[in-house]
């Protein structure tokens, strides 16, 4: 199909995988959580917000074993792709620990593995991506202070960028989440994508005040009198998204609307992979859901560089002087860990020994 944005048009595969790559940077979804209190006309009722996703890899293994085998092969070739909990060591220092996190309120995710819980409880210092998430009101205020990062400031509204059909889809999807369309009409497309891509059960838990994993790790640490340090500001995180072209974000929003309930399956599959420690399988899994076109492959390269790889470097560089104090518990998004340019390899280049903990 051809989709128009203002007077511009571009070809969009139906469905493509730009949104799925966007979901791979799940940490950005916390922005939607921070804004829920401002957007929700009513929190979704618990009975209306049951988690309905299913694991897509089970179906793939049964229905297309060859493609499943390709995904497994790619995952196995990913450096540091197995495991979410790692030990960080350097001579003369007390060991530190690294947890790959998933920024959701799912109770299965909130229950830390026993050794990770012990490491958290005995650490002197806790590191998370942004310590601003400890106070959601202040965090939201900080974001609102930089409206150009999350909102159109030139009078543009989302209805001017969507077809009538997609606009109706957006309105219906938001209504299911208790969010009036008028509340998001001036928001940038990626912000709206976040609001409609997260499962309703996730938004409902967040609206009830359930903390996502990183928040819980940090707030528990504060309650225990520990020092909590952030590696980035929320503005820095959002700037990474804002730096990408509006066309990229519009494609992602449209694909979100087209995929509809299938997003629940994608999130459930990511959660199952996370719980099993198969982080290296996440990207191959997303590729199997929908194949990329040439244009989308190029789009993802820019996205990966700005939102994942650039931030990997920042997080690793800023973590080093804290880790040099020893006895640190560090939690960052799990998808920042694997790969030759992941946080684990970057820490190794700084002289640390980083090993997986079963």
Short mmCIF file of C-alpha atoms in Angstrom, two decimals:
data_model
loop_
_atom_site.label_atom_id
_atom_site.label_comp_id
_atom_site.label_asym_id
_atom_site.label_seq_id
_atom_site.Cartn_x
_atom_site.Cartn_y
_atom_site.Cartn_z
CA UNK A 1 0.00 0.00 0.00
CA UNK A 2 1.03 3.61 -0.42
CA UNK A 3 0.60 5.85 2.61
CA UNK A 4 0.59 9.63 2.48
CA UNK A 5 2.12 11.87 5.08
CA UNK A 6 1.06 15.39 4.33
CA UNK A 7 2.10 15.77 0.69
CA UNK A 8 4.68 13.00 0.89
CA UNK A 9 4.02 9.37 0.06
CA UNK A 10 5.98 6.19 0.67
CA UNK A 11 5.48 2.51 0.06
CA UNK A 12 4.54 0.48 3.11
CA UNK A 13 4.55 -3.31 3.18
CA UNK A 14 1.49 -4.73 4.91
CA UNK A 15 2.51 -5.54 7.47
CA UNK A 16 6.21 -4.72 7.55
CA UNK A 17 8.47 -4.93 10.56
CA UNK A 18 9.39 -1.35 11.44
CA UNK A 19 7.12 -1.45 14.44
CA UNK A 20 8.65 -4.73 15.56
CA UNK A 21 12.10 -3.20 15.51
CA UNK A 22 10.67 -0.31 17.51
CA UNK A 23 9.30 -2.77 20.04
CA UNK A 24 12.81 -4.19 20.34
CA UNK A 25 13.73 -0.97 22.12
CA UNK A 26 11.14 -1.68 24.77
CA UNK A 27 12.73 0.77 27.18
CA UNK A 28 11.13 3.60 25.23
CA UNK A 29 7.71 2.27 26.16
CA UNK A 30 8.19 3.61 29.69
CA UNK A 31 7.34 7.03 28.28
CA UNK A 32 3.82 5.82 27.59
CA UNK A 33 3.65 4.57 31.17
CA UNK A 34 4.74 7.95 32.49
CA UNK A 35 1.99 9.65 30.53
CA UNK A 36 -0.80 7.19 31.38
CA UNK A 37 -1.96 9.24 34.35
CA UNK A 38 -2.44 12.22 32.06
CA UNK A 39 -4.05 10.35 29.17
CA UNK A 40 -6.36 7.82 30.73
CA UNK A 41 -9.99 8.83 30.90
CA UNK A 42 -10.54 5.66 32.93
CA UNK A 43 -8.21 2.79 33.80
CA UNK A 44 -9.12 -0.37 31.95
CA UNK A 45 -11.00 -2.77 34.16
CA UNK A 46 -9.05 -5.85 35.16
CA UNK A 47 -11.52 -8.16 33.47
CA UNK A 48 -11.24 -6.12 30.28
CA UNK A 49 -7.46 -6.16 30.33
CA UNK A 50 -6.53 -9.83 30.47
CA UNK A 51 -3.17 -10.64 28.88
CA UNK A 52 -4.08 -12.61 25.78
CA UNK A 53 -0.79 -13.00 23.92
CA UNK A 54 0.69 -16.35 22.86
CA UNK A 55 4.25 -17.40 22.07
CA UNK A 56 4.79 -17.07 18.32
CA UNK A 57 7.93 -19.22 18.39
CA UNK A 58 5.87 -22.27 19.37
CA UNK A 59 3.75 -21.85 16.25
CA UNK A 60 6.82 -21.20 14.12
CA UNK A 61 8.57 -24.36 15.34
CA UNK A 62 5.50 -26.42 14.53
CA UNK A 63 4.51 -24.81 11.24
CA UNK A 64 7.83 -23.76 9.71
CA UNK A 65 10.67 -25.76 11.29
CA UNK A 66 13.19 -24.62 8.67
CA UNK A 67 12.62 -20.96 9.43
CA UNK A 68 12.66 -21.68 13.14
CA UNK A 69 16.03 -23.42 12.71
CA UNK A 70 17.38 -20.33 10.93
CA UNK A 71 16.29 -18.14 13.83
CA UNK A 72 17.94 -20.47 16.34
CA UNK A 73 21.16 -20.48 14.31
CA UNK A 74 21.24 -16.68 14.20
CA UNK A 75 20.54 -16.46 17.93
CA UNK A 76 23.32 -18.91 18.75
CA UNK A 77 25.76 -16.81 16.71
CA UNK A 78 24.94 -13.66 18.70
CA UNK A 79 27.71 -12.85 21.20
CA UNK A 80 26.45 -12.90 24.80
CA UNK A 81 22.96 -13.79 23.62
CA UNK A 82 22.22 -16.30 26.37
CA UNK A 83 21.47 -15.10 29.88
CA UNK A 84 20.09 -12.01 31.62
CA UNK A 85 22.31 -12.06 34.73
CA UNK A 86 26.07 -11.46 34.65
CA UNK A 87 28.96 -11.11 37.10
CA UNK A 88 31.36 -8.17 36.64
CA UNK A 89 34.88 -8.52 38.04
CA UNK A 90 38.15 -6.61 38.08
CA UNK A 91 41.23 -7.35 40.24
CA UNK A 92 41.13 -5.53 43.57
CA UNK A 93 37.39 -4.84 43.42
CA UNK A 94 34.43 -6.53 45.06
CA UNK A 95 32.32 -8.21 42.35
CA UNK A 96 29.49 -6.29 40.75
CA UNK A 97 26.46 -7.62 38.93
CA UNK A 98 24.59 -6.85 35.70
CA UNK A 99 20.93 -7.66 35.09
CA UNK A 100 19.31 -7.31 31.72
CA UNK A 101 15.88 -5.90 32.50
CA UNK A 102 12.55 -5.73 30.73
CA UNK A 103 10.64 -2.53 31.38
CA UNK A 104 7.24 -4.03 32.10
CA UNK A 105 4.95 -4.65 35.07
CA UNK A 106 4.41 -8.34 34.29
CA UNK A 107 4.59 -10.17 37.66
CA UNK A 108 6.66 -12.93 36.05
CA UNK A 109 9.31 -10.37 35.17
CA UNK A 110 9.15 -8.55 38.51
CA UNK A 111 10.19 -11.73 40.35
CA UNK A 112 13.98 -11.53 40.15
CA UNK A 113 15.98 -14.76 39.88
CA UNK A 114 17.16 -15.73 43.40
CA UNK A 115 20.85 -14.94 42.80
CA UNK A 116 19.95 -11.61 41.22
CA UNK A 117 17.76 -10.75 44.22
CA UNK A 118 20.63 -11.59 46.59
CA UNK A 119 23.03 -9.45 44.55
CA UNK A 120 20.58 -6.55 44.65
CA UNK A 121 20.06 -6.89 48.39
CA UNK A 122 23.80 -6.94 49.21
CA UNK A 123 25.00 -4.29 46.74
CA UNK A 124 26.07 -0.87 47.98
CA UNK A 125 25.06 0.99 44.81
CA UNK A 126 22.28 0.43 42.28
CA UNK A 127 22.60 1.57 38.66
CA UNK A 128 19.60 1.91 36.34
CA UNK A 129 19.17 3.58 32.97
CA UNK A 130 17.58 6.72 34.41
CA UNK A 131 17.08 7.47 38.10
CA UNK A 132 14.38 9.99 37.11
CA UNK A 133 11.87 7.14 36.99
CA UNK A 134 11.87 7.05 40.80
CA UNK A 135 9.46 10.00 40.82
CA UNK A 136 7.00 9.78 37.94
CA UNK A 137 5.55 13.24 38.53
CA UNK A 138 8.96 14.87 38.35
CA UNK A 139 9.89 12.71 35.38
CA UNK A 140 6.74 13.68 33.53
CA UNK A 141 7.32 17.33 34.39
CA UNK A 142 10.85 17.07 33.00
CA UNK A 143 9.48 15.65 29.75
CA UNK A 144 6.81 18.32 29.51
CA UNK A 145 9.56 20.91 29.92
CA UNK A 146 10.95 19.69 26.56
CA UNK A 147 7.72 19.56 24.56
CA UNK A 148 9.55 19.54 21.22
CA UNK A 149 10.75 16.00 21.99
CA UNK A 150 7.32 14.48 22.48
CA UNK A 151 4.90 16.90 20.80
CA UNK A 152 4.48 18.69 17.50
CA UNK A 153 5.07 22.36 18.22
CA UNK A 154 4.27 23.69 14.74
CA UNK A 155 0.52 23.14 14.80
CA UNK A 156 0.70 19.67 13.26
CA UNK A 157 -1.88 17.18 14.55
CA UNK A 158 -2.00 13.45 13.93
CA UNK A 159 -5.21 13.71 11.90
CA UNK A 160 -3.26 15.64 9.26
CA UNK A 161 -0.81 12.77 8.87
CA UNK A 162 -3.12 9.75 8.82
CA UNK A 163 -5.62 8.54 6.27
CA UNK A 164 -9.24 8.57 7.37
CA UNK A 165 -9.14 4.77 7.74
CA UNK A 166 -6.02 4.78 9.92
CA UNK A 167 -7.37 7.67 11.96
CA UNK A 168 -10.49 5.62 12.79
CA UNK A 169 -8.27 2.66 13.74
CA UNK A 170 -6.25 4.88 16.04
CA UNK A 171 -9.35 6.29 17.70
CA UNK A 172 -10.76 2.81 18.30
CA UNK A 173 -7.48 1.49 19.70
CA UNK A 174 -7.13 4.42 22.08
CA UNK A 175 -10.74 4.08 23.21
CA UNK A 176 -10.02 0.48 24.23
CA UNK A 177 -7.34 1.86 26.55
CA UNK A 178 -9.45 4.65 27.98
CA UNK A 179 -7.37 7.33 26.24
CA UNK A 180 -9.22 10.13 24.43
CA UNK A 181 -7.84 10.88 20.99
CA UNK A 182 -7.84 14.59 21.78
CA UNK A 183 -5.24 13.96 24.50
CA UNK A 184 -2.66 12.66 22.02
CA UNK A 185 -3.56 14.57 18.86
CA UNK A 186 -0.42 16.74 19.04
CA UNK A 187 1.92 14.00 20.22
CA UNK A 188 4.68 12.72 17.98
CA UNK A 189 3.83 9.44 16.24
CA UNK A 190 6.26 7.32 18.24
CA UNK A 191 4.63 8.45 21.48
CA UNK A 192 1.24 7.41 20.17
CA UNK A 193 2.70 4.11 18.93
CA UNK A 194 3.88 3.42 22.46
CA UNK A 195 0.41 4.00 23.86
CA UNK A 196 -1.33 1.66 21.41
CA UNK A 197 1.41 -1.00 21.12
CA UNK A 198 1.60 -1.87 24.80
CA UNK A 199 -0.90 -4.60 25.74
CA UNK A 200 -4.00 -3.32 27.52
CA UNK A 201 -3.13 -5.49 30.52
CA UNK A 202 0.22 -3.70 30.83
CA UNK A 203 -1.39 -0.27 30.71
CA UNK A 204 -4.07 -1.36 33.18
CA UNK A 205 -1.46 -2.54 35.70
CA UNK A 206 0.49 0.68 35.25
CA UNK A 207 -2.68 2.74 35.76
CA UNK A 208 -3.21 0.89 39.04
CA UNK A 209 0.23 1.97 40.19
CA UNK A 210 2.18 -1.25 39.59
CA UNK A 211 5.84 -0.45 39.05
CA UNK A 212 7.77 -1.77 36.07
CA UNK A 213 10.90 -3.78 36.83
CA UNK A 214 13.45 -0.96 36.80
CA UNK A 215 11.26 1.21 39.00
CA UNK A 216 10.85 -1.61 41.50
CA UNK A 217 14.59 -2.31 41.58
CA UNK A 218 15.33 1.37 42.22
CA UNK A 219 12.54 2.02 44.72
CA UNK A 220 13.43 -1.10 46.72
CA UNK A 221 17.01 0.14 46.82
CA UNK A 222 15.98 3.56 48.09
CA UNK A 223 13.84 1.95 50.78
CA UNK A 224 16.91 0.00 51.87
CA UNK A 225 19.04 3.15 52.05
CA UNK A 226 21.13 2.35 48.99
CA UNK A 227 22.48 4.90 46.53
CA UNK A 228 20.75 4.83 43.14
CA UNK A 229 22.49 6.28 40.09
CA UNK A 230 21.21 6.76 36.55
CA UNK A 231 23.22 6.48 33.34
CA UNK A 232 21.01 8.72 31.20
CA UNK A 233 18.36 11.36 31.57
CA UNK A 234 14.90 10.72 30.17
CA UNK A 235 15.43 13.68 27.86
CA UNK A 236 18.53 12.00 26.43
CA UNK A 237 16.60 8.79 25.86
CA UNK A 238 13.75 10.57 24.15
CA UNK A 239 16.11 12.72 22.09
CA UNK A 240 17.35 9.51 20.47
CA UNK A 241 13.84 8.76 19.26
CA UNK A 242 13.13 12.35 18.28
CA UNK A 243 16.25 12.38 16.10
CA UNK A 244 14.73 9.82 13.74
CA UNK A 245 12.67 11.04 10.75
CA UNK A 246 8.92 11.50 11.17
CA UNK A 247 8.41 9.14 8.21
CA UNK A 248 9.98 6.30 10.20
CA UNK A 249 7.70 6.95 13.13
CA UNK A 250 4.62 7.24 10.93
CA UNK A 251 5.35 3.86 9.36
CA UNK A 252 5.69 2.39 12.82
CA UNK A 253 2.41 3.90 13.99
CA UNK A 254 0.51 2.66 10.96
CA UNK A 255 1.94 -0.82 11.37
CA UNK A 256 0.95 -0.78 15.02
CA UNK A 257 -2.63 -0.13 14.01
CA UNK A 258 -2.56 -2.79 11.28
CA UNK A 259 -1.09 -5.47 13.52
CA UNK A 260 -3.70 -4.82 16.18
CA UNK A 261 -4.03 -7.72 18.63
CA UNK A 262 -0.96 -9.43 17.15
CA UNK A 263 1.13 -7.02 19.20
CA UNK A 264 0.01 -8.95 22.28
CA UNK A 265 1.62 -12.04 20.75
CA UNK A 266 4.85 -10.17 20.02
CA UNK A 267 5.09 -8.88 23.59
CA UNK A 268 4.25 -12.30 25.06
CA UNK A 269 6.93 -13.92 22.90
CA UNK A 270 9.50 -11.34 23.99
CA UNK A 271 8.54 -11.96 27.60
CA UNK A 272 8.92 -15.73 27.27
CA UNK A 273 12.32 -15.30 25.63
CA UNK A 274 13.36 -12.94 28.41
CA UNK A 275 12.28 -15.30 31.17
CA UNK A 276 14.20 -18.15 29.54
CA UNK A 277 17.28 -15.95 29.09
CA UNK A 278 17.21 -16.33 25.30
CA UNK A 279 17.90 -12.65 24.63
CA UNK A 280 19.83 -13.43 21.46
CA UNK A 281 16.67 -14.92 19.98
CA UNK A 282 14.69 -11.68 20.25
CA UNK A 283 15.87 -10.06 17.02
CA UNK A 284 15.68 -13.28 14.97
CA UNK A 285 12.17 -13.82 16.34
CA UNK A 286 11.07 -10.36 15.25
CA UNK A 287 12.43 -11.02 11.78
CA UNK A 288 10.35 -14.18 11.47
CA UNK A 289 7.12 -12.37 12.31
CA UNK A 290 7.29 -10.25 9.16
CA UNK A 291 10.11 -10.05 6.60
CA UNK A 292 11.74 -6.66 6.02
CA UNK A 293 11.72 -4.82 2.73
CA UNK A 294 14.90 -3.15 1.50
CA UNK A 295 13.69 0.26 2.67
CA UNK A 296 12.82 -1.08 6.11
CA UNK A 297 16.26 -2.67 6.48
CA UNK A 298 17.80 0.76 5.87
CA UNK A 299 15.38 2.36 8.30
CA UNK A 300 16.25 -0.13 10.98
CA UNK A 301 19.99 0.46 10.53
CA UNK A 302 19.48 4.12 11.41
CA UNK A 303 17.20 3.20 14.29
CA UNK A 304 19.62 0.62 15.68
CA UNK A 305 22.54 3.02 15.52
CA UNK A 306 20.82 5.95 17.21
CA UNK A 307 18.57 4.23 19.73
CA UNK A 308 20.58 1.15 20.66
CA UNK A 309 24.28 1.29 19.71
CA UNK A 310 24.90 4.95 20.51
CA UNK A 311 23.23 4.50 23.88
CA UNK A 312 25.21 1.33 24.58
CA UNK A 313 28.38 3.40 24.42
CA UNK A 314 26.99 6.10 26.69
CA UNK A 315 25.77 3.61 29.27
CA UNK A 316 29.03 1.66 29.33
CA UNK A 317 31.19 4.79 29.58
CA UNK A 318 29.14 6.27 32.40
CA UNK A 319 28.93 2.96 34.26
CA UNK A 320 32.71 2.40 34.42
CA UNK A 321 33.58 4.94 37.16
CA UNK A 322 30.69 3.63 39.29
CA UNK A 323 31.68 0.00 38.74
CA UNK A 324 35.23 0.91 39.72
CA UNK A 325 33.88 1.29 43.27
CA UNK A 326 32.87 -2.37 43.36
CA UNK A 327 29.78 -4.10 44.82
CA UNK A 328 27.35 -2.55 42.31
CA UNK A 329 24.07 -3.96 41.00
CA UNK A 330 23.42 -2.63 37.50
CA UNK A 331 20.17 -3.09 35.57
CA UNK A 332 19.75 -1.95 31.96
CA UNK A 333 17.48 -3.13 29.16
CA UNK A 334 18.32 -6.71 28.23
CA UNK A 335 18.63 -5.92 24.53
CA UNK A 336 21.54 -3.59 25.32
CA UNK A 337 23.61 -6.55 26.52
CA UNK A 338 24.25 -8.89 23.55
CA UNK A 339 26.19 -8.34 20.36
CA UNK A 340 29.72 -7.25 19.55
CA UNK A 341 28.76 -3.67 20.36
CA UNK A 342 26.63 -4.53 23.38
CA UNK A 343 27.23 -3.33 26.92
CA UNK A 344 28.88 -6.61 27.95
CA UNK A 345 31.57 -6.40 25.26
CA UNK A 346 32.06 -2.69 25.91
CA UNK A 347 32.68 -3.36 29.61
CA UNK A 348 35.16 -6.08 28.73
CA UNK A 349 37.07 -3.56 26.64
CA UNK A 350 37.29 -1.42 29.79
CA UNK A 351 39.14 -4.19 31.61
CA UNK A 352 36.27 -5.97 33.33
CA UNK A 353 35.68 -9.70 33.25
CA UNK A 354 31.99 -10.30 32.58
CA UNK A 355 30.60 -13.83 32.87
CA UNK A 356 27.08 -15.24 32.72
CA UNK A 357 25.50 -16.48 35.94
CA UNK A 358 23.02 -19.37 35.68
#
